[in-house]
JSON list of N, CA and C in Angstrom, two decimals:
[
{"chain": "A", "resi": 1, "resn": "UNK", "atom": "N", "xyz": [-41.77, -114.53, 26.67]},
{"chain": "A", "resi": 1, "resn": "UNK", "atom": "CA", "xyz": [-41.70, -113.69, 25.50]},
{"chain": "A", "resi": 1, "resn": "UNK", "atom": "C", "xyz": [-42.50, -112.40, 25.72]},
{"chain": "A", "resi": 2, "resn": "UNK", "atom": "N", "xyz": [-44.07, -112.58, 26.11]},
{"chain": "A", "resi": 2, "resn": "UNK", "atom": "CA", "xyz": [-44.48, -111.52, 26.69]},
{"chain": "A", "resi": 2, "resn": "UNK", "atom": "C", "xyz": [-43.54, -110.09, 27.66]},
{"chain": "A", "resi": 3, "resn": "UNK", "atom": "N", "xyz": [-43.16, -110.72, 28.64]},
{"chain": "A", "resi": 3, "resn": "UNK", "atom": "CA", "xyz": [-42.54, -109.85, 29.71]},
{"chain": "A", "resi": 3, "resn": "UNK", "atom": "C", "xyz": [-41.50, -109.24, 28.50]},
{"chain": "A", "resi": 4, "resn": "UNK", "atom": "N", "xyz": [-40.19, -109.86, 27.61]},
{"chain": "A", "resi": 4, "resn": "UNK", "atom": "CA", "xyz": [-39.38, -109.16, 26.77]},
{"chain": "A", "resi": 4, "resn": "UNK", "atom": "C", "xyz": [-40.06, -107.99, 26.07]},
{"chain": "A", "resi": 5, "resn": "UNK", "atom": "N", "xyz": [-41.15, -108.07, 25.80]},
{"chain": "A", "resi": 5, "resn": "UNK", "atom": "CA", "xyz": [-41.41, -107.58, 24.48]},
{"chain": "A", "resi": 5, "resn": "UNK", "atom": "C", "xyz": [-41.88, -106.48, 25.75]},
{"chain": "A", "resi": 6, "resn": "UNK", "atom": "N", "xyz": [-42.90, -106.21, 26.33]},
{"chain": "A", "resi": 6, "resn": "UNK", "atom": "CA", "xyz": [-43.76, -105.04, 27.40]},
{"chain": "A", "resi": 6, "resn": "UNK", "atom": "C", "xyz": [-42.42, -104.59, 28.09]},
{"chain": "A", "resi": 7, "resn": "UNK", "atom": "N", "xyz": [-40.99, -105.07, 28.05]},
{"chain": "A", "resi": 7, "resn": "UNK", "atom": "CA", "xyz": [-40.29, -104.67, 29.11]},
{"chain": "A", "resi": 7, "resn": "UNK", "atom": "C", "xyz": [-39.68, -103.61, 28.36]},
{"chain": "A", "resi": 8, "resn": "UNK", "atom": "N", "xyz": [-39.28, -104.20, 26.91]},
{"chain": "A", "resi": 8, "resn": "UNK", "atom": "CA", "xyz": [-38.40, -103.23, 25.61]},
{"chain": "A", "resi": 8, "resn": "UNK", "atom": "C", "xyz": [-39.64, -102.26, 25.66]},
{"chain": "A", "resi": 9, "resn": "UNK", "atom": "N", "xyz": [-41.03, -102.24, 25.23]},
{"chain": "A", "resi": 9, "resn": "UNK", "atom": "CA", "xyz": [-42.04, -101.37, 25.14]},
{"chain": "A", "resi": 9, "resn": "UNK", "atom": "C", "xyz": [-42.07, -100.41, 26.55]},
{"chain": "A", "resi": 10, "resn": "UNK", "atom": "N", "xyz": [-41.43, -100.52, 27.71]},
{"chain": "A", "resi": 10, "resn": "UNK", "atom": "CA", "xyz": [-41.41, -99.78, 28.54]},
{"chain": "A", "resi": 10, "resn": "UNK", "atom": "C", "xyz": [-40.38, -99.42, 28.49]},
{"chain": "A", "resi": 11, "resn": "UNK", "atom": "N", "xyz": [-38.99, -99.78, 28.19]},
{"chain": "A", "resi": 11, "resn": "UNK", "atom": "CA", "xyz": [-37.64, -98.88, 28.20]},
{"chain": "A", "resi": 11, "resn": "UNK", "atom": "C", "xyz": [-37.70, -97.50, 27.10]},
{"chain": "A", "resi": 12, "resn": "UNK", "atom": "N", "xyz": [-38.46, -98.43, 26.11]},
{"chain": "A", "resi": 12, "resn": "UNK", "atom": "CA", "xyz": [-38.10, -97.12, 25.20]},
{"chain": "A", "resi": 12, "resn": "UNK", "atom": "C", "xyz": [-39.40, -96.55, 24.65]},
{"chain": "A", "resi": 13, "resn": "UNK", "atom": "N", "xyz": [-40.09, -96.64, 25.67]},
{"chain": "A", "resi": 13, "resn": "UNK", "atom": "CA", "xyz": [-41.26, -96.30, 25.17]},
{"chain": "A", "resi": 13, "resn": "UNK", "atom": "C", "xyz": [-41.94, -96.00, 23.71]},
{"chain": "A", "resi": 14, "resn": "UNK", "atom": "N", "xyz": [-42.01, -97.33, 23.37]},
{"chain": "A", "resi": 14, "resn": "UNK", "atom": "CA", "xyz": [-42.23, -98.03, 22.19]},
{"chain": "A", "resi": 14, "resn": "UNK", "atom": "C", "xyz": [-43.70, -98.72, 22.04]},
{"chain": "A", "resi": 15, "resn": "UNK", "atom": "N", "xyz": [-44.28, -99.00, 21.07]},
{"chain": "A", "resi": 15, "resn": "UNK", "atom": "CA", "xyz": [-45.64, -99.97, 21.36]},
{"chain": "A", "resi": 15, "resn": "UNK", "atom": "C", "xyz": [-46.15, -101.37, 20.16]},
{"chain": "A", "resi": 16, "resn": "UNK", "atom": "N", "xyz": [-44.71, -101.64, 20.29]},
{"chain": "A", "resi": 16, "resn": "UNK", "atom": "CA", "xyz": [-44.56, -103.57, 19.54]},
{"chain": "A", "resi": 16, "resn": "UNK", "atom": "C", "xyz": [-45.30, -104.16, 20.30]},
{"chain": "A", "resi": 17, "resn": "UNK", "atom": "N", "xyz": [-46.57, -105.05, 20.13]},
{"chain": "A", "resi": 17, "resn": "UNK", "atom": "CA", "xyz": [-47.39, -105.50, 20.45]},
{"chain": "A", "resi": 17, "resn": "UNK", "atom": "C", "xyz": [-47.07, -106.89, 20.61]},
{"chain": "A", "resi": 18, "resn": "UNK", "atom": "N", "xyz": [-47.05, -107.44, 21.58]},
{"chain": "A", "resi": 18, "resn": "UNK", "atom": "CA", "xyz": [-46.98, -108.99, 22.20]},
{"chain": "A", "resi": 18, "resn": "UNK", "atom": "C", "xyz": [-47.33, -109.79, 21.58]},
{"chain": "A", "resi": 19, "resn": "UNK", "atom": "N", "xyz": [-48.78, -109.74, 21.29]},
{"chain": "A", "resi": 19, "resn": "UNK", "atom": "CA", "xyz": [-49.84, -110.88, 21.15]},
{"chain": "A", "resi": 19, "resn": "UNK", "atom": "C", "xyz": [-48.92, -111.99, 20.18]},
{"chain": "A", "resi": 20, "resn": "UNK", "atom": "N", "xyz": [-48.39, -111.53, 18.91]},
{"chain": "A", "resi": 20, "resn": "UNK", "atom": "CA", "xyz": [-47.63, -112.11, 18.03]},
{"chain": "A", "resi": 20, "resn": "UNK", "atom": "C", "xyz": [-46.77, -112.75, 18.43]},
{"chain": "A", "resi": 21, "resn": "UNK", "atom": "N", "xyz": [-45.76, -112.48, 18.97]},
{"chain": "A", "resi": 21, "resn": "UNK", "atom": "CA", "xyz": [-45.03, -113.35, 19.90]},
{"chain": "A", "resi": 21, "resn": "UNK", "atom": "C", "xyz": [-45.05, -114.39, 20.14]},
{"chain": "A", "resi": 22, "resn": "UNK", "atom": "N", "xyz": [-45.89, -114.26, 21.32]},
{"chain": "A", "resi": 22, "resn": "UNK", "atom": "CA", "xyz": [-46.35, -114.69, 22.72]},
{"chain": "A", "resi": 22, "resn": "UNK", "atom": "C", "xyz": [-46.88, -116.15, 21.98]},
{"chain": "A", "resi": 23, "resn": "UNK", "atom": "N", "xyz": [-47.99, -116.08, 20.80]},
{"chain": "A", "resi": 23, "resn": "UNK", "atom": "CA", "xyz": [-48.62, -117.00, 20.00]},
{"chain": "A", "resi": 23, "resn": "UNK", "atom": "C", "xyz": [-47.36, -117.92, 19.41]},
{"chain": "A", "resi": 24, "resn": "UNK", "atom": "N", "xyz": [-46.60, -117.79, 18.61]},
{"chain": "A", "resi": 24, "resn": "UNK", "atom": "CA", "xyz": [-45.65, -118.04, 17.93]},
{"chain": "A", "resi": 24, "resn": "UNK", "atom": "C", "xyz": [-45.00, -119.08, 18.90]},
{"chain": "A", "resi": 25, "resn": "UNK", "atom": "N", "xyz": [-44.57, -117.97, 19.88]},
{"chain": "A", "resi": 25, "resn": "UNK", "atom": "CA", "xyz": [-43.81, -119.30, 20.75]},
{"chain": "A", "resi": 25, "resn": "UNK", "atom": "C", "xyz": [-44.00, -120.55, 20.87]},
{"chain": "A", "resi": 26, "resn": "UNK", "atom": "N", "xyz": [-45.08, -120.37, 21.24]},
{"chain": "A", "resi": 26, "resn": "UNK", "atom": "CA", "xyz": [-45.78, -121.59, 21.42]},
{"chain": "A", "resi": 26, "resn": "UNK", "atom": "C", "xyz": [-45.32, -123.14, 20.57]},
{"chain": "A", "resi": 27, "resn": "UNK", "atom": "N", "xyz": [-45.27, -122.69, 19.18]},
{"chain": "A", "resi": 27, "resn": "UNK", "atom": "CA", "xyz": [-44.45, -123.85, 18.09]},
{"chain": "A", "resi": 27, "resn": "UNK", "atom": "C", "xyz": [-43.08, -123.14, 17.77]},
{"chain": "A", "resi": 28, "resn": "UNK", "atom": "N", "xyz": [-42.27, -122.09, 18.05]},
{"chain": "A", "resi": 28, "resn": "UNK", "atom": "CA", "xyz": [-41.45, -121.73, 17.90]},
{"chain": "A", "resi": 28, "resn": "UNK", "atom": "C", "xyz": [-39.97, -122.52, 17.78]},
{"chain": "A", "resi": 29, "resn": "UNK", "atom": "N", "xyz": [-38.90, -122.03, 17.42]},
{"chain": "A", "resi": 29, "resn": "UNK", "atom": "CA", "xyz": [-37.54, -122.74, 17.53]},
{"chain": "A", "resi": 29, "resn": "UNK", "atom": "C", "xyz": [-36.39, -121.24, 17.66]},
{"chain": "A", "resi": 30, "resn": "UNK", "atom": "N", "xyz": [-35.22, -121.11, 17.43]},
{"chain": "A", "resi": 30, "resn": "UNK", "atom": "CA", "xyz": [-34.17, -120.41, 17.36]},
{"chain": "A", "resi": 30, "resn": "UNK", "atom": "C", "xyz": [-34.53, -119.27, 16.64]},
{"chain": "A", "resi": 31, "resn": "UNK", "atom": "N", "xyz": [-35.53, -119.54, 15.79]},
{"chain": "A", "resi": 31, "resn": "UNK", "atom": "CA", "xyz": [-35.87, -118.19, 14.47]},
{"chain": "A", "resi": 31, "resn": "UNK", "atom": "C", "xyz": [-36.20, -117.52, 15.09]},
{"chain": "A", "resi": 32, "resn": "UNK", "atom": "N", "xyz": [-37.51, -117.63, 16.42]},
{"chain": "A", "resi": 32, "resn": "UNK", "atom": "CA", "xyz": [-38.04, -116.34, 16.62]},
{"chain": "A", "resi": 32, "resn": "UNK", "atom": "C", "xyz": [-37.54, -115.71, 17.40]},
{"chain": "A", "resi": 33, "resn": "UNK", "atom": "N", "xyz": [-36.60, -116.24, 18.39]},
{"chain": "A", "resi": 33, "resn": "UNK", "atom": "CA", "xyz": [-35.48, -114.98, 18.84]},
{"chain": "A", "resi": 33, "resn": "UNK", "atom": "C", "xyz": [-35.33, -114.12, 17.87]},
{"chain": "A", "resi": 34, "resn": "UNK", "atom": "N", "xyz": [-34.48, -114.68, 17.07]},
{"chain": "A", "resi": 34, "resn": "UNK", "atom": "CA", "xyz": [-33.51, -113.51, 15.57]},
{"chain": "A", "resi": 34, "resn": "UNK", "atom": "C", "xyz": [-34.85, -112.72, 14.84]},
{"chain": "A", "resi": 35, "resn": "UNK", "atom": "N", "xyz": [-35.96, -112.99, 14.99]},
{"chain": "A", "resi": 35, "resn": "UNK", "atom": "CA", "xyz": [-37.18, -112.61, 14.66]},
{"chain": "A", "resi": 35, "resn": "UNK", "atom": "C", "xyz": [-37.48, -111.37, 15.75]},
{"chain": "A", "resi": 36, "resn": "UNK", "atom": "N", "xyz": [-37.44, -111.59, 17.12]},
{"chain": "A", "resi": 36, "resn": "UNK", "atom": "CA", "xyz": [-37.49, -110.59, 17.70]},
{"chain": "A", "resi": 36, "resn": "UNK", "atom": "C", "xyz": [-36.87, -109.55, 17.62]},
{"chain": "A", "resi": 37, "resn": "UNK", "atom": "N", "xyz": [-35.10, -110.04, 17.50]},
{"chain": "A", "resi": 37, "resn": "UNK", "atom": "CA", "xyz": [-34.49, -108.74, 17.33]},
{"chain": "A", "resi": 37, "resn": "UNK", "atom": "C", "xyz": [-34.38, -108.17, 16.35]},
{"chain": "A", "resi": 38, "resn": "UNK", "atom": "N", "xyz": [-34.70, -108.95, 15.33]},
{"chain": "A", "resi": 38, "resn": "UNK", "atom": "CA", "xyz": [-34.88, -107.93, 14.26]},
{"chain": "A", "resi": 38, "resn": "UNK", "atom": "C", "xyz": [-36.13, -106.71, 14.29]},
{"chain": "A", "resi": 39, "resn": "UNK", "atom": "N", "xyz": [-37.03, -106.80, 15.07]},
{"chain": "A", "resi": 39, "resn": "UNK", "atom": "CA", "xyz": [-37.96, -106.11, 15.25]},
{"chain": "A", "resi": 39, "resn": "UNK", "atom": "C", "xyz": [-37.68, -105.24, 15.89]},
{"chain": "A", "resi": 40, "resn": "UNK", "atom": "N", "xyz": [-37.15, -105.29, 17.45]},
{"chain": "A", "resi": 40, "resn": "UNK", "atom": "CA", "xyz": [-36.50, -104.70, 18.11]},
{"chain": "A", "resi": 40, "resn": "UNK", "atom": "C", "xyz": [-35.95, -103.52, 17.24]},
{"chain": "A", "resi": 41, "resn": "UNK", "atom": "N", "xyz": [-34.90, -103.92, 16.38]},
{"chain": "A", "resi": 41, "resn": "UNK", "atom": "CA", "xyz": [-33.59, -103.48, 15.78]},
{"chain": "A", "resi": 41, "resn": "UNK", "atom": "C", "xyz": [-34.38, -102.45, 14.93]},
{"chain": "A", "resi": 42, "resn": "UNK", "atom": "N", "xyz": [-35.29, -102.66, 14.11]},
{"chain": "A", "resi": 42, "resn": "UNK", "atom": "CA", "xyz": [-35.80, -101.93, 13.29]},
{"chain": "A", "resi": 42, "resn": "UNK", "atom": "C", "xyz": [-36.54, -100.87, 13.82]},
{"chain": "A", "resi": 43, "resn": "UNK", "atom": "N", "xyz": [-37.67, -101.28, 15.10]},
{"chain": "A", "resi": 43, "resn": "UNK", "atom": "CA", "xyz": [-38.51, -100.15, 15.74]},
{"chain": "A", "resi": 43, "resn": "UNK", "atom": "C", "xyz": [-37.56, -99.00, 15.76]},
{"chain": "A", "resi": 44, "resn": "UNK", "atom": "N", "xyz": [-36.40, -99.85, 16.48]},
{"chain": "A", "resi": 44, "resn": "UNK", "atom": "CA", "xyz": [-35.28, -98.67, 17.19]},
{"chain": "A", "resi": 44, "resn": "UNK", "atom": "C", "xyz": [-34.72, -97.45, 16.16]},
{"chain": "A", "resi": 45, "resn": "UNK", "atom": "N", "xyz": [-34.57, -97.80, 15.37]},
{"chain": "A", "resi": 45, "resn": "UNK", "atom": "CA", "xyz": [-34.15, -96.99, 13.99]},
{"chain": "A", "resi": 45, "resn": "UNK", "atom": "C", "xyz": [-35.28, -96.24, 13.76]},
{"chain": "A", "resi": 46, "resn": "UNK", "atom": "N", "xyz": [-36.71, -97.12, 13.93]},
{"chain": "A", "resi": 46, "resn": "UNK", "atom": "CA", "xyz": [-37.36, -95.89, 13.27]},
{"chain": "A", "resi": 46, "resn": "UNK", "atom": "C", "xyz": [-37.81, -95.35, 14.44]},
{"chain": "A", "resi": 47, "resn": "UNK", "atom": "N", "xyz": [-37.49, -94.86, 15.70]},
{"chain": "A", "resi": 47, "resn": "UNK", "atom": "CA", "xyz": [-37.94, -94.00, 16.53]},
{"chain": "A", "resi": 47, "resn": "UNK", "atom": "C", "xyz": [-36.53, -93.15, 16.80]},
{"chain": "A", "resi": 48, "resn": "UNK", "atom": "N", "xyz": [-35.06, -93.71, 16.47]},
{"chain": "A", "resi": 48, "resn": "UNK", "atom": "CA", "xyz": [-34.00, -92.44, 16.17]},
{"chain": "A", "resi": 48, "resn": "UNK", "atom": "C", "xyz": [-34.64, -91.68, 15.47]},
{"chain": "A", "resi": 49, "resn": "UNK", "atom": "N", "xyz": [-34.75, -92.09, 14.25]},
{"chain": "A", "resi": 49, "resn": "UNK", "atom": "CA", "xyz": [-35.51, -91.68, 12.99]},
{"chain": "A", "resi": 49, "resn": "UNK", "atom": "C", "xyz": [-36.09, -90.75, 13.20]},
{"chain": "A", "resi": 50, "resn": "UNK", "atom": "N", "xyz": [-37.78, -90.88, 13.97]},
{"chain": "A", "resi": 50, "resn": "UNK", "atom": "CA", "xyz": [-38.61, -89.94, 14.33]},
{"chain": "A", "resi": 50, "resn": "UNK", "atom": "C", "xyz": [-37.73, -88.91, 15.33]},
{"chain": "A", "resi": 51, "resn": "UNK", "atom": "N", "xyz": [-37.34, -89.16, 16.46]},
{"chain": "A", "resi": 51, "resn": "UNK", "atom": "CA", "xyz": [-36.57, -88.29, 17.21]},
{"chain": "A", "resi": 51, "resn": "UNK", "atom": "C", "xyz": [-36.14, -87.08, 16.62]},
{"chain": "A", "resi": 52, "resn": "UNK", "atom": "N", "xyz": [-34.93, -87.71, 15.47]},
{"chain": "A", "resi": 52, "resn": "UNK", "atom": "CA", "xyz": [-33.80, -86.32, 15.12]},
{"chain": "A", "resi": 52, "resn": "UNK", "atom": "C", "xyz": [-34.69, -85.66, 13.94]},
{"chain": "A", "resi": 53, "resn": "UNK", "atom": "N", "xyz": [-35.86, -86.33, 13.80]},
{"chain": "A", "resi": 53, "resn": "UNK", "atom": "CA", "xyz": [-36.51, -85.20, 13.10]},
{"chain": "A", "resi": 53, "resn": "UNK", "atom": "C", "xyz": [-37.31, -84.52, 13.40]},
{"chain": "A", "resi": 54, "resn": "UNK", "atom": "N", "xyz": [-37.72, -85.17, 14.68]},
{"chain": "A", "resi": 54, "resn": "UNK", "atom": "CA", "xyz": [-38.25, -83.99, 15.84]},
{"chain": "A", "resi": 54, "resn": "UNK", "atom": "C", "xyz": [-37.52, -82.71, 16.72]},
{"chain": "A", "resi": 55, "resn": "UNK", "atom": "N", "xyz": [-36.40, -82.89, 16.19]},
{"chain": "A", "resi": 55, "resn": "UNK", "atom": "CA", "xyz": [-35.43, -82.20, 16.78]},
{"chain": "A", "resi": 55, "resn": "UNK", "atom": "C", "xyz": [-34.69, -81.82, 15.98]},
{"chain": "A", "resi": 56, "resn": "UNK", "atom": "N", "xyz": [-34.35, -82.01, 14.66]},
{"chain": "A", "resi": 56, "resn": "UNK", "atom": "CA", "xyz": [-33.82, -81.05, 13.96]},
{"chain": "A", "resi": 56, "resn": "UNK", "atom": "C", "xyz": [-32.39, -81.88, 13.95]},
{"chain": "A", "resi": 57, "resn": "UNK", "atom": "N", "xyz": [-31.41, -81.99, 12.89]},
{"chain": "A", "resi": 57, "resn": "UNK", "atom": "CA", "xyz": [-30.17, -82.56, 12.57]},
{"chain": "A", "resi": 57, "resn": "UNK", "atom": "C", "xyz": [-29.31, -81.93, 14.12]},
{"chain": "A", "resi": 58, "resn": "UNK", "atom": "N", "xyz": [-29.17, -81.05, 13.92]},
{"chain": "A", "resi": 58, "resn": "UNK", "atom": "CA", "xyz": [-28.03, -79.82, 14.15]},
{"chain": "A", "resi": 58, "resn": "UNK", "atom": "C", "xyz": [-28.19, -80.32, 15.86]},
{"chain": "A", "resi": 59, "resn": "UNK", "atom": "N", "xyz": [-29.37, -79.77, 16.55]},
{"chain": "A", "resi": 59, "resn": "UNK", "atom": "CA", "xyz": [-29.57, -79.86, 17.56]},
{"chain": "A", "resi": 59, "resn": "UNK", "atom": "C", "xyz": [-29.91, -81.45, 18.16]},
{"chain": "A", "resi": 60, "resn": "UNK", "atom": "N", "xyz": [-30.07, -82.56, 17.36]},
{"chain": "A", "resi": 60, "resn": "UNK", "atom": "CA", "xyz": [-30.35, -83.87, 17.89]},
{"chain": "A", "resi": 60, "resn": "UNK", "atom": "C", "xyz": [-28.70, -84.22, 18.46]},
{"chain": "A", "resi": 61, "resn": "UNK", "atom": "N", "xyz": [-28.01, -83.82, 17.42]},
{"chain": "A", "resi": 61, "resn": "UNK", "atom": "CA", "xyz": [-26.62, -84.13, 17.15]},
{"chain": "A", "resi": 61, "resn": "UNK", "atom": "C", "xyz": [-25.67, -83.80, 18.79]},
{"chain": "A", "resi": 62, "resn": "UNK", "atom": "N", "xyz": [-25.82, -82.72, 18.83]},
{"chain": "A", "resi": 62, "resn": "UNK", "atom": "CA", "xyz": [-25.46, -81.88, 20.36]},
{"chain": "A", "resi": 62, "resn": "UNK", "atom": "C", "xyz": [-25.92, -82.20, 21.48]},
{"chain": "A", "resi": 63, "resn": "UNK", "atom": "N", "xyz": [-27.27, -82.76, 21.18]},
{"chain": "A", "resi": 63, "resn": "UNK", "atom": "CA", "xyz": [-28.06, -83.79, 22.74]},
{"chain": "A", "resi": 63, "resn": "UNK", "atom": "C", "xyz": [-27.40, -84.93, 22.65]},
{"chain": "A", "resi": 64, "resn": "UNK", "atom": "N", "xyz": [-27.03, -85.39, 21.67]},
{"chain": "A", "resi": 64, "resn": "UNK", "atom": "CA", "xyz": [-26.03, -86.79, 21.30]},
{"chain": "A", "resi": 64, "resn": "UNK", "atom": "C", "xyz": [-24.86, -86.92, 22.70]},
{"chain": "A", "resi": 65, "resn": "UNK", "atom": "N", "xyz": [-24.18, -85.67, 21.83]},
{"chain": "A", "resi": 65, "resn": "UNK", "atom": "CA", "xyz": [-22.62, -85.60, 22.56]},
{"chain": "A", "resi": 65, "resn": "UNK", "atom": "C", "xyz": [-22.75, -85.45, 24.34]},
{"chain": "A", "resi": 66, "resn": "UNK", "atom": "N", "xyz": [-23.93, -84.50, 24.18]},
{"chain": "A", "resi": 66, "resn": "UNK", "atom": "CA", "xyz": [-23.98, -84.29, 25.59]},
{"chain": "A", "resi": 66, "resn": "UNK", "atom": "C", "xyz": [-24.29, -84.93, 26.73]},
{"chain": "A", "resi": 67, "resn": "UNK", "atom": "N", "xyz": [-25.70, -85.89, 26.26]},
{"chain": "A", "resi": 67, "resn": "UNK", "atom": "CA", "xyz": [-25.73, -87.14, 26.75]},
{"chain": "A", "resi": 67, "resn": "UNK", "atom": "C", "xyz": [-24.57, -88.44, 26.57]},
{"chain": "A", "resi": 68, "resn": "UNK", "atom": "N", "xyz": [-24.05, -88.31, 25.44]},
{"chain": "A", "resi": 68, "resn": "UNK", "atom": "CA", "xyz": [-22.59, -89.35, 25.71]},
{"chain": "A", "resi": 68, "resn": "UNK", "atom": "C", "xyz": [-21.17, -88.77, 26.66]},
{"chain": "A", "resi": 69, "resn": "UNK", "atom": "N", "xyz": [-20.84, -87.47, 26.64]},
{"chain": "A", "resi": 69, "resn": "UNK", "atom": "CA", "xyz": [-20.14, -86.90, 27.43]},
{"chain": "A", "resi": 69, "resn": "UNK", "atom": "C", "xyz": [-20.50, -87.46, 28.98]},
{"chain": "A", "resi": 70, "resn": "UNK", "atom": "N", "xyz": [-22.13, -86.82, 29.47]},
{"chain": "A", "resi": 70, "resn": "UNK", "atom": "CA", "xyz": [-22.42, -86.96, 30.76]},
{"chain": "A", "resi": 70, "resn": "UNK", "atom": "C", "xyz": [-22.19, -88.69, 31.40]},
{"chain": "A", "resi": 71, "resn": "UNK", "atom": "N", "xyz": [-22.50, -89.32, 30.30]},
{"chain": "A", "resi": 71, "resn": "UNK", "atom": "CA", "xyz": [-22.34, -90.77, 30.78]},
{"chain": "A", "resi": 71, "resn": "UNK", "atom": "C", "xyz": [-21.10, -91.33, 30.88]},
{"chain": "A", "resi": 72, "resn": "UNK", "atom": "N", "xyz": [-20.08, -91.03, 30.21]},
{"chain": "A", "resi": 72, "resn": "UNK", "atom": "CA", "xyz": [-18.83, -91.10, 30.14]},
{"chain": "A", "resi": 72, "resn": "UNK", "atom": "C", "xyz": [-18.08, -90.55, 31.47]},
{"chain": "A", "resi": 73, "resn": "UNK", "atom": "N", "xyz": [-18.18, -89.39, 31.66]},
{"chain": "A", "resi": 73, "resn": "UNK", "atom": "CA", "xyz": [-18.08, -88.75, 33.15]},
{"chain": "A", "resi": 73, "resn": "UNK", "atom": "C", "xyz": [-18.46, -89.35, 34.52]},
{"chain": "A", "resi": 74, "resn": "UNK", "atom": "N", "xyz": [-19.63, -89.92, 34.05]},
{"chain": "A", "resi": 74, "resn": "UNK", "atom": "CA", "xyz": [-20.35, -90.36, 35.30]},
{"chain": "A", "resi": 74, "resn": "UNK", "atom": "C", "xyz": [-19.95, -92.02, 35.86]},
{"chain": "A", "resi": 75, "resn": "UNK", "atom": "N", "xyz": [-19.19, -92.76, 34.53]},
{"chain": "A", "resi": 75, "resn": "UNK", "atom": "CA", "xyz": [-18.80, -94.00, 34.53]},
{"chain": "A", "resi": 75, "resn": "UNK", "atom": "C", "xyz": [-17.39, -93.93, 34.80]},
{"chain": "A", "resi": 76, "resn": "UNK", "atom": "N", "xyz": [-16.77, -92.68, 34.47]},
{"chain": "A", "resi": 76, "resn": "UNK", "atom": "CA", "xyz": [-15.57, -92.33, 34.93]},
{"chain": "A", "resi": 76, "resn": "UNK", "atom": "C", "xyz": [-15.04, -92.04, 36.30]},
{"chain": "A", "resi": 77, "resn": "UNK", "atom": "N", "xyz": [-16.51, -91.53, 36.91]},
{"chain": "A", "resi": 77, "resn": "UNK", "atom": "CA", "xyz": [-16.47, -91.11, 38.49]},
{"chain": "A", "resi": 77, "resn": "UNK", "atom": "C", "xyz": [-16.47, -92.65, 39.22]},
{"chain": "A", "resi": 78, "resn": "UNK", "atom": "N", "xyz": [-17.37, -93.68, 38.36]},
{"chain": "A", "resi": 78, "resn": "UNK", "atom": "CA", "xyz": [-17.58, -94.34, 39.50]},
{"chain": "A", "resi": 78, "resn": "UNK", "atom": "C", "xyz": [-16.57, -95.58, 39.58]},
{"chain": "A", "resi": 79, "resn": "UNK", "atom": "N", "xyz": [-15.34, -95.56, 38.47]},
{"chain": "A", "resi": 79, "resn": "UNK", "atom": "CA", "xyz": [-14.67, -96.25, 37.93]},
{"chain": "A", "resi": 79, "resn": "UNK", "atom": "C", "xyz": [-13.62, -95.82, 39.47]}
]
């Protein structure tokens, strides 16, 4: 559970703290998966969140396309 949680905290450079987890497991069952991702799920929203308002509607929007364009292209090349 540790390694999940520091691995998501390194992809998206995020800082959801383990310790909770890691403890839990320990007596855990099926919940705290769906427990994780809900956490997951939520951080993620609120760091879009922070993002496009670090960046402004207009212009988050256009890094959007452009980064989905380039990846599209690039999966297209290797297709």
């Amino acid at each position: 559970v540790r390694e999940i949680v520091e691995e998501y905290n390194r992809l998206f450079a995020r800082a959801i703290e383990p310790r909770r987890y890691v403890e839990a497991a320990e007596s855990a069952g099926p919940e705290l998966a769906q427990e994780i991702f809900d956490t997951f799920l939520e951080d993620a929203k609120r760091g879009y969140a922070e993002r496009k308002s670090r960046f402004g509607s207009e212009l988050f929007e256009k890094l959007q396309r452009i980064l989905y364009l380039e990846a599209s292209d690039h999966f297209w090349k290797e297709h």
